[in-house]
Coordinates of C-alpha atoms in Angstrom, one line a residue:
M897 CA 90.5 128.3 43.4
I898 CA 89.4 129.3 46.9
F899 CA 90.7 126.8 49.5
V900 CA 88.5 126.8 52.6
N901 CA 89.7 125.1 55.8
P902 CA 86.8 123.7 57.8
D903 CA 86.3 124.7 61.4
C904 CA 87.7 121.6 63.3
Y905 CA 85.9 122.6 66.5
H906 CA 87.6 119.9 68.6
G907 CA 91.3 119.4 69.2
F908 CA 94.2 121.3 67.7
R909 CA 93.4 123.9 65.0
F910 CA 96.1 124.2 62.3
P911 CA 96.3 125.8 58.9
S912 CA 95.9 123.2 56.2
L913 CA 99.3 122.0 55.1
G914 CA 97.8 120.1 52.1
M915 CA 95.7 122.9 50.7
L916 CA 98.5 125.5 51.1
S917 CA 100.9 123.2 49.3
I918 CA 98.5 123.0 46.4
A919 CA 97.9 126.7 46.5
A920 CA 101.6 127.3 46.2
V921 CA 101.7 125.1 43.0
L922 CA 98.8 127.1 41.5
R923 CA 100.5 130.4 42.2
D924 CA 103.7 129.1 40.6
Q925 CA 101.7 128.5 37.5
D926 CA 100.1 132.0 37.6
L927 CA 96.7 130.5 38.6
P928 CA 94.4 132.1 41.2
A929 CA 94.7 130.8 44.8
H930 CA 92.9 132.1 47.9
Y931 CA 92.7 130.7 51.4
V932 CA 89.9 131.1 53.9
D933 CA 90.4 129.5 57.3
C934 CA 87.2 129.0 59.3
N935 CA 89.3 128.3 62.4
F936 CA 90.9 131.7 62.6
E937 CA 88.7 134.1 60.6
P938 CA 85.6 135.1 62.6
D939 CA 84.1 136.8 59.5
W940 CA 85.0 134.1 57.1
K941 CA 81.6 133.9 55.5
T942 CA 81.7 137.6 54.4
R943 CA 85.2 137.1 53.0
L944 CA 84.2 133.9 51.2
A945 CA 81.2 135.7 49.6
S946 CA 83.4 138.4 48.2
L947 CA 85.9 135.8 46.7
V948 CA 83.2 133.6 45.2
A949 CA 81.9 136.5 43.2
E950 CA 85.1 136.3 41.2
D951 CA 86.2 132.7 41.6
P952 CA 83.4 130.1 41.9
L953 CA 85.8 127.1 42.4
I954 CA 86.1 126.1 46.0
G955 CA 88.4 123.4 47.5
I956 CA 87.8 121.6 50.8
T957 CA 90.0 118.9 52.4
A958 CA 88.9 116.2 54.8
N959 CA 90.0 113.1 56.6
I960 CA 87.9 110.9 58.9
L961 CA 88.7 113.3 61.8
S962 CA 87.4 116.4 60.0
I963 CA 84.8 115.0 57.6
K964 CA 81.9 116.2 59.8
P965 CA 82.8 119.9 59.8
A966 CA 83.8 119.5 56.1
L967 CA 80.4 118.3 55.2
E968 CA 78.8 121.1 57.2
L969 CA 80.9 123.6 55.3
S970 CA 79.9 122.0 52.0
A971 CA 76.2 122.2 52.9
Y972 CA 76.6 125.9 53.8
I973 CA 78.3 126.6 50.5
R974 CA 75.6 124.8 48.6
G975 CA 73.0 126.9 50.3
A976 CA 74.7 130.3 50.3
H977 CA 76.5 130.0 46.9
P978 CA 74.6 127.6 44.7
G979 CA 76.7 128.6 41.7
A980 CA 80.0 127.5 43.2
R981 CA 81.7 124.2 42.3
I982 CA 83.1 122.3 45.2
V983 CA 86.3 120.2 44.8
M984 CA 87.0 117.9 47.8
G985 CA 90.3 116.0 48.6
G986 CA 92.0 114.2 51.3
P987 CA 92.0 110.6 52.7
Y988 CA 88.3 110.3 53.4
P989 CA 87.0 111.7 50.0
T990 CA 89.6 109.6 48.2
I991 CA 87.9 106.4 49.7
E992 CA 84.3 107.6 49.9
Y993 CA 84.0 109.7 46.7
A994 CA 80.9 107.9 45.6
Q995 CA 79.1 108.9 48.8
L996 CA 80.1 112.6 48.4
I997 CA 79.3 113.2 44.7
P998 CA 77.2 115.2 43.9
R999 CA 75.7 115.9 47.4
A1000 CA 78.9 117.4 48.9
A1001 CA 81.2 117.8 46.0
D1002 CA 81.2 118.2 42.2
I1003 CA 84.7 116.8 41.9
V1004 CA 86.8 114.7 44.2
V1005 CA 90.6 114.5 44.0
L1006 CA 91.9 111.0 44.5
G1007 CA 95.3 111.1 46.3
E1008 CA 97.8 113.9 46.0
G1009 CA 96.5 117.1 44.6
E1010 CA 99.5 119.1 43.4
Q1011 CA 99.4 117.6 39.9
V1012 CA 95.6 117.6 39.6
A1013 CA 94.5 121.0 40.9
P1014 CA 96.1 123.2 38.1
R1015 CA 94.3 121.1 35.4
I1016 CA 90.9 121.6 37.2
V1017 CA 91.5 125.3 37.6
R1018 CA 92.4 125.7 33.9
G1019 CA 89.0 124.1 33.0
E1020 CA 90.4 121.1 31.2
P1021 CA 87.9 118.4 30.3
L1022 CA 87.3 116.2 33.3
K1023 CA 87.6 113.0 31.3
D1024 CA 91.2 114.0 30.5
I1025 CA 92.3 114.6 34.1
K1026 CA 93.7 111.7 36.0
S1027 CA 93.1 111.1 39.8
I1028 CA 89.6 112.6 40.0
A1029 CA 86.1 111.4 40.4
Y1030 CA 83.0 113.2 39.1
K1031 CA 79.4 112.6 37.9
E1032 CA 78.8 112.0 34.2
N1033 CA 75.6 110.9 32.5
G1034 CA 74.0 110.1 35.9
A1035 CA 76.9 107.9 37.2
V1036 CA 79.9 108.6 39.3
V1037 CA 83.1 108.1 37.3
A1038 CA 86.6 107.6 38.8
N1039 CA 89.5 108.2 36.4
E1040 CA 92.8 106.4 36.4
R1041 CA 95.1 107.4 39.2
N1042 CA 98.4 109.4 38.8
G1043 CA 101.6 107.9 40.1
L1044 CA 103.0 109.3 43.3
I1045 CA 105.0 112.5 43.2
M1046 CA 108.5 111.2 43.6
D1047 CA 110.5 114.5 43.4
L1048 CA 109.2 116.4 46.4
D1049 CA 111.9 119.0 46.0
A1050 CA 110.2 120.1 42.8
L1051 CA 107.2 121.3 44.8
P1052 CA 107.2 124.9 46.2
A1053 CA 107.0 125.5 49.9
P1054 CA 103.4 125.9 51.2
A1055 CA 101.9 129.3 50.7
W1056 CA 101.8 130.2 54.4
D1057 CA 101.5 133.9 53.5
L1058 CA 97.9 133.3 52.4
G1059 CA 97.1 132.7 56.1
T1060 CA 97.6 134.8 59.2
I1061 CA 100.7 133.3 60.8
G1062 CA 100.3 135.1 64.0
R1063 CA 97.1 133.3 64.8
Y1064 CA 98.6 129.9 64.6
R1065 CA 99.1 129.4 68.3
L1066 CA 98.8 126.6 70.9
P1067 CA 98.0 127.4 74.5
H1068 CA 100.3 124.9 76.1
T1069 CA 103.3 125.2 73.8
R1070 CA 106.6 126.8 74.7
K1071 CA 106.7 129.1 71.7
N1072 CA 104.3 130.7 69.3
P1073 CA 103.4 131.0 66.5
V1074 CA 103.5 127.3 65.4
L1075 CA 103.5 125.8 61.9
P1076 CA 103.7 122.2 60.7
I1077 CA 106.2 120.8 58.2
M1078 CA 106.6 117.4 56.4
S1079 CA 110.1 116.5 55.4
S1080 CA 108.8 113.2 53.9
R1081 CA 105.6 111.6 52.7
G1082 CA 104.5 108.1 53.3
C1083 CA 105.5 105.0 55.3
P1084 CA 107.1 101.7 54.2
F1085 CA 105.1 99.7 56.8
N1086 CA 101.6 98.4 56.4
C1087 CA 99.8 98.9 59.7
I1088 CA 96.2 97.6 59.4
F1089 CA 94.7 100.6 61.2
C1090 CA 96.6 103.5 59.4
G1091 CA 95.2 105.4 56.5
S1092 CA 98.5 107.0 55.4
D1093 CA 98.8 104.8 52.3
I1094 CA 95.4 106.0 51.0
I1095 CA 97.2 109.1 49.8
N1096 CA 100.9 108.2 49.9
G1097 CA 101.0 104.5 49.0
N1098 CA 103.0 102.0 50.9
R1099 CA 106.4 103.7 50.4
I1100 CA 108.3 106.7 51.9
R1101 CA 109.6 109.6 49.8
Y1102 CA 112.1 112.1 51.2
R1103 CA 112.7 115.7 50.5
S1104 CA 116.4 116.6 50.4
V1105 CA 117.9 117.9 53.6
D1106 CA 118.8 121.2 52.0
N1107 CA 115.2 121.7 50.8
V1108 CA 113.8 121.1 54.3
L1109 CA 116.4 123.4 55.9
A1110 CA 115.5 126.2 53.4
E1111 CA 111.9 125.9 54.4
I1112 CA 112.7 126.0 58.1
D1113 CA 114.9 129.1 57.5
R1114 CA 112.0 130.9 55.8
M1115 CA 109.6 129.9 58.5
Y1116 CA 111.9 131.3 61.2
H1117 CA 113.1 134.5 59.5
E1118 CA 110.2 135.5 57.2
F1119 CA 107.2 134.3 59.2
G1120 CA 108.5 134.5 62.8
V1121 CA 107.7 130.9 63.6
R1122 CA 109.0 129.8 66.9
E1123 CA 107.8 126.2 67.0
I1124 CA 107.8 123.7 64.1
Q1125 CA 105.9 120.5 64.3
F1126 CA 107.2 117.6 62.1
W1127 CA 104.2 115.7 60.8
D1128 CA 106.3 112.9 59.1
D1129 CA 105.0 109.4 59.5
N1130 CA 108.6 108.2 60.2
F1131 CA 111.0 111.0 61.0
T1132 CA 113.6 108.9 62.7
L1133 CA 113.4 105.8 60.4
K1134 CA 116.4 106.9 58.4
K1135 CA 118.8 107.7 61.2
G1136 CA 121.6 109.2 59.0
R1137 CA 119.2 111.6 57.3
A1138 CA 117.6 112.7 60.6
M1139 CA 121.0 113.4 62.1
E1140 CA 122.0 115.4 59.0
L1141 CA 118.8 117.4 59.2
C1142 CA 119.3 118.1 62.9
E1143 CA 122.9 119.1 62.4
G1144 CA 121.8 121.6 59.7
I1145 CA 119.3 123.1 62.1
I1146 CA 122.0 123.4 64.8
R1147 CA 124.3 125.2 62.3
G1148 CA 121.5 127.6 61.5
G1149 CA 121.6 129.0 65.0
Y1150 CA 117.8 129.5 65.3
K1151 CA 117.6 131.1 68.7
G1152 CA 114.5 130.2 70.6
L1153 CA 113.2 127.7 68.0
C1154 CA 111.4 124.7 69.4
L1155 CA 110.7 121.5 67.5
S1156 CA 108.3 118.6 68.2
I1157 CA 106.9 115.4 66.6
P1158 CA 103.3 115.0 67.6
S1159 CA 102.6 112.3 65.0
G1160 CA 104.8 109.7 66.6
I1161 CA 108.1 107.9 65.9
K1162 CA 108.8 104.2 65.6
P1163 CA 109.1 102.9 69.2
D1164 CA 112.0 100.5 68.7
H1165 CA 114.2 102.7 66.6
G1166 CA 116.8 105.3 67.8
D1167 CA 119.7 105.6 70.2
D1168 CA 121.3 108.1 72.5
K1169 CA 123.4 109.8 69.8
L1170 CA 120.3 110.4 67.6
F1171 CA 118.1 111.8 70.4
R1172 CA 120.8 113.9 71.9
T1173 CA 121.4 115.5 68.5
M1174 CA 117.7 116.1 68.2
A1175 CA 117.6 117.7 71.6
R1176 CA 120.5 120.0 70.6
A1177 CA 118.6 121.0 67.4
G1178 CA 115.6 122.1 69.6
F1179 CA 113.4 119.0 69.8
Y1180 CA 111.7 119.2 73.2
F1181 CA 108.7 116.9 72.7
L1182 CA 108.3 113.5 71.0
C1183 CA 105.3 111.2 70.7
I1184 CA 106.3 107.5 70.5
A1185 CA 103.8 105.2 68.8
V1186 CA 103.9 102.1 71.0
E1187 CA 100.3 100.9 70.4
S1188 CA 100.4 97.5 72.2
G1189 CA 102.3 95.8 75.0
S1190 CA 101.6 92.4 73.5
Q1191 CA 104.1 91.1 71.0
E1192 CA 101.5 88.7 69.7
V1193 CA 99.1 91.5 68.9
M1194 CA 101.9 93.8 67.6
S1195 CA 103.1 91.2 65.2
Q1196 CA 99.6 91.0 63.6
L1197 CA 99.3 94.8 63.1
G1198 CA 101.9 95.0 60.3
K1199 CA 103.9 97.6 62.4
K1200 CA 107.1 95.4 62.6
V1201 CA 108.0 96.5 66.1
D1202 CA 110.0 94.5 68.6
V1203 CA 108.3 95.2 71.9
R1204 CA 111.4 94.3 73.8
K1205 CA 113.3 97.3 72.4
V1206 CA 110.6 99.9 73.2
R1207 CA 111.7 100.5 76.8
E1208 CA 115.3 101.3 75.8
T1209 CA 114.2 103.7 73.1
I1210 CA 112.1 105.6 75.6
K1211 CA 115.0 105.7 78.0
S1212 CA 117.2 107.1 75.3
V1213 CA 114.7 109.9 74.6
R1214 CA 114.4 110.8 78.3
R1215 CA 118.2 110.7 78.7
A1216 CA 118.3 113.4 76.0
G1217 CA 116.0 115.6 78.1
I1218 CA 113.0 115.4 75.7
L1219 CA 109.4 115.2 77.0
T1220 CA 108.0 111.8 76.0
N1221 CA 104.4 110.9 75.2
G1222 CA 103.4 107.4 74.3
F1223 CA 100.5 106.3 72.0
F1224 CA 98.5 103.2 72.9
M1225 CA 95.5 101.6 71.3
I1226 CA 92.7 99.8 73.2
G1227 CA 90.5 97.4 71.4
L1228 CA 92.7 96.3 68.5
P1229 CA 91.0 93.5 66.5
F1230 CA 93.3 90.8 68.0
D1231 CA 92.9 92.1 71.6
T1232 CA 91.3 90.2 74.5
R1233 CA 90.9 91.4 78.1
E1234 CA 94.3 89.8 78.8
T1235 CA 96.1 91.7 76.1
M1236 CA 94.5 95.0 76.9
E1237 CA 95.5 94.5 80.5
Q1238 CA 99.0 93.7 79.3
T1239 CA 99.1 97.0 77.3
I1240 CA 97.9 99.0 80.3
A1241 CA 100.5 97.4 82.5
F1242 CA 103.2 97.9 79.9
A1243 CA 102.4 101.6 79.5
R1244 CA 102.4 102.0 83.2
S1245 CA 105.8 100.5 83.5
L1246 CA 107.5 102.6 80.8
P1247 CA 109.5 105.7 81.7
L1248 CA 107.1 108.0 79.8
H1249 CA 106.1 111.5 81.0
Q1250 CA 102.6 111.1 79.6
A1251 CA 100.5 108.8 77.4
L1252 CA 97.5 109.0 75.1
F1253 CA 95.2 105.9 75.0
F1254 CA 93.0 105.7 71.9
V1255 CA 89.9 103.5 71.4
T1256 CA 90.7 101.8 68.1
I1257 CA 88.8 103.3 65.2
P1258 CA 88.4 101.4 61.9
F1259 CA 89.0 104.2 59.4
P1260 CA 87.4 103.6 55.9
G1261 CA 89.9 102.3 53.4
T1262 CA 92.1 100.5 56.0
D1263 CA 92.6 96.8 56.4
L1264 CA 91.1 97.1 59.9
H1265 CA 87.9 98.5 58.4
R1266 CA 87.7 95.5 56.0
M1267 CA 88.5 93.1 58.9
V1268 CA 85.7 94.5 61.1
K1269 CA 83.3 94.4 58.2
E1270 CA 84.1 90.7 57.6
Q1271 CA 84.6 89.4 61.1
G1272 CA 83.2 91.9 63.6
R1273 CA 80.3 94.2 64.1
F1274 CA 80.2 98.0 63.6
L1275 CA 78.4 99.9 66.4
F1276 CA 78.1 103.3 64.7
H1277 CA 75.6 104.4 62.1
D1278 CA 77.4 107.6 61.1
E1279 CA 81.2 107.4 60.4
Q1280 CA 81.3 111.2 60.8
Q1281 CA 80.8 110.7 64.6
L1282 CA 84.0 108.6 64.9
Y1283 CA 86.1 111.5 65.8
E1284 CA 83.9 112.8 68.6
D1285 CA 82.8 109.4 70.0
G1286 CA 86.1 107.6 69.7
Y1287 CA 88.8 110.2 70.2
F1288 CA 87.1 112.4 72.7
M1289 CA 84.4 110.3 74.4
G1290 CA 86.2 107.0 74.5
R1291 CA 83.3 105.1 73.0
A1292 CA 83.9 101.8 71.2
S1293 CA 83.0 101.8 67.5
Y1294 CA 83.1 98.1 66.9
E1295 CA 83.1 94.7 68.6
M1296 CA 84.9 91.4 67.8
P1297 CA 82.6 88.6 68.9
G1298 CA 84.5 86.1 71.0
R1299 CA 87.2 88.6 71.9
F1300 CA 85.7 91.8 73.3
D1301 CA 82.5 93.8 73.4
A1302 CA 82.0 97.6 73.6
A1303 CA 81.7 97.6 77.4
L1304 CA 85.0 95.9 77.9
V1305 CA 86.8 98.3 75.6
E1306 CA 85.4 101.4 77.3
E1307 CA 86.2 99.9 80.7
M1308 CA 89.8 99.3 79.7
Y1309 CA 90.1 102.8 78.2
K1310 CA 89.1 104.5 81.5
K1311 CA 91.3 102.1 83.5
A1312 CA 94.3 102.9 81.3
Y1313 CA 94.1 106.6 81.9
R1314 CA 93.6 106.3 85.6
S1315 CA 96.2 103.6 86.1
F1316 CA 98.8 105.5 84.1
F1317 CA 98.4 109.0 85.5
L1318 CA 97.4 108.3 89.1
Q1319 CA 101.0 107.6 90.1
P1320 CA 102.8 110.3 92.2
G1321 CA 106.1 109.9 90.5
R1322 CA 104.5 110.2 87.0
L1323 CA 102.6 113.4 88.0
L1324 CA 105.7 114.9 89.5
S1325 CA 107.9 114.2 86.5
L1326 CA 105.2 115.6 84.2
A1327 CA 104.8 118.8 86.2
I1328 CA 108.6 119.4 86.2
K1329 CA 108.7 119.1 82.4
R1330 CA 105.4 121.0 81.7
I1331 CA 105.2 123.8 84.1
R1332 CA 106.9 127.0 82.8
R1333 CA 104.3 129.6 83.8
P1334 CA 101.3 130.0 86.1
R1335 CA 98.7 129.1 83.5
D1336 CA 100.5 125.7 82.9
I1337 CA 99.4 124.8 86.4
Y1338 CA 95.7 125.4 85.5
Y1339 CA 96.1 123.4 82.3
L1340 CA 97.5 120.4 84.1
V1341 CA 95.0 120.5 86.9
M1342 CA 92.0 120.6 84.5
K1343 CA 93.4 117.8 82.5
G1344 CA 94.1 115.8 85.6
L1345 CA 90.5 116.2 86.8
K1346 CA 89.3 115.0 83.4
V1347 CA 91.4 111.8 83.9
I1348 CA 90.2 111.2 87.5
F1349 CA 86.5 111.8 87.0
R1350 CA 86.0 110.8 83.4
G1351 CA 88.8 108.5 82.6
R1352 CA 89.5 110.4 79.4
Q1353 CA 92.4 111.9 77.4
F1354 CA 95.0 113.8 79.3

C-alpha cells in the first residue's frame, strides 16, 4: 500500500502519525508499505507514478481540518492513475463514508486502521473484513466494527524511516527536527465539540511507560529528533503515570531534547510537583484547554472542569518555567453575549503567556453537530471550508437563534484577540519567553500586526 499524506497548505505540516503507524504494522507482516508526503516532497507526483506502477493500492487519511486537500489529492489520483484503488481513513471518512464512496474512495476504514489494513492489502474478500465501508451491488455497505485495540504495546513504532526526518521542522521551535508521539489513545470525557471518540471511543488506553521511553530513545538516537510533541488527548490526567514517564526521560539524559504538548491538557488538573518534573524532563511549552470562562457553559459541554481551579493550574505551570498557551472557544451553543464577554475577561485575567481563540466549529459526528442541526442554523454549504473559514478567517459556521448570530460571534472573536494581546505586560512576558534569535522578533512582530489589524490568531 502506498500511503500519501495530503498537502495541508495551511498551518503546521507534520508527517502522518496514523499512516506511518499502519505502515509499520504492514512491514511487520512482510506486506508492502510506501509513504509519499506531499508536504515535503516537491516531486511527489513523479514518485507516486513510479510506485503506482507496482502497487495500485493507495491510502489517504483525513479529518475535518484536512478533508479539502485530501479530496483534491483523491481527484488528482483518479485522473492521473485511474487504475488505482483508493482507501481512505480518519475521523471525517469514518463519519461521512457514504459521501465519499465511490467518488473519492473505493474503501473507507472505519476507526483504527492497524487491524484492517493488512487484510485489505492481502486482498481478502471485503465482506469478511470488519470496520470498512465499500460499494456493493450499487449500494454503500458498512461492515460491523472491530473493537478498540486495547494492547497498544503490541503495535510497532511508527515507520518514521519511510519519511525524511530532516525535513520535519517548525520555524518558531527551539529545536529541529520535530516529530509527534502519542503515549495514549482516547479520552474518558464526552465533550460535545470533540471528535476524538469517533476513532477512539469514549475511553482512554495507555501505552506502558517502558514502551513510550523506548520510542523516545529511538527518536533521539536513531533519527536525531530534538523536539517531540505529545499529541495525547489527556497527557496529565493520570498524574502518577505522567510523573513516571517524565522521570524516565530525565534518567535517559537526552541533552538538548525539548518536549511540548500542543494538543492541550485538562485545565483544572495538575500541581507544582507534576509541572516541575515535566520541566526537568524538557517540557518547555504546554497548551491548556480552558474553553470557557463560564461555569454554566462549561458544565454543559461534558468537559467536567471546575473553572475555579483553572487559575491555580496555570500558575503552577508558570512557576515551573513553562510557556503557557490557553485555548478558548467563542460561540459555543450555550453562549450568549454575556458568557462570551465573560470568557474574554477570564482569559485576559489569567497568567497565560499567550492564547488561541477559536470560533466554535461543529465537526460532523459530534454532539455539537447534531445539536446545531436540531436547534440552530448552519451557515456553510461546504464542510470542507470549515478549516479555512473558521480556524483561519474567524468566520462563524452556525447560529443559535435567541442566543447569538454570526455577526456577534465574529465581533467577539476579534475582540478576544485584541483584548488579550494588547496588554504591555502580556507582550513583554511573551517576548521574554519566545525571543531566542533575531528571526523570532520578526515572527512575533508579524503575528502581532495580524492581531492588531485583523483580530485573528496569534
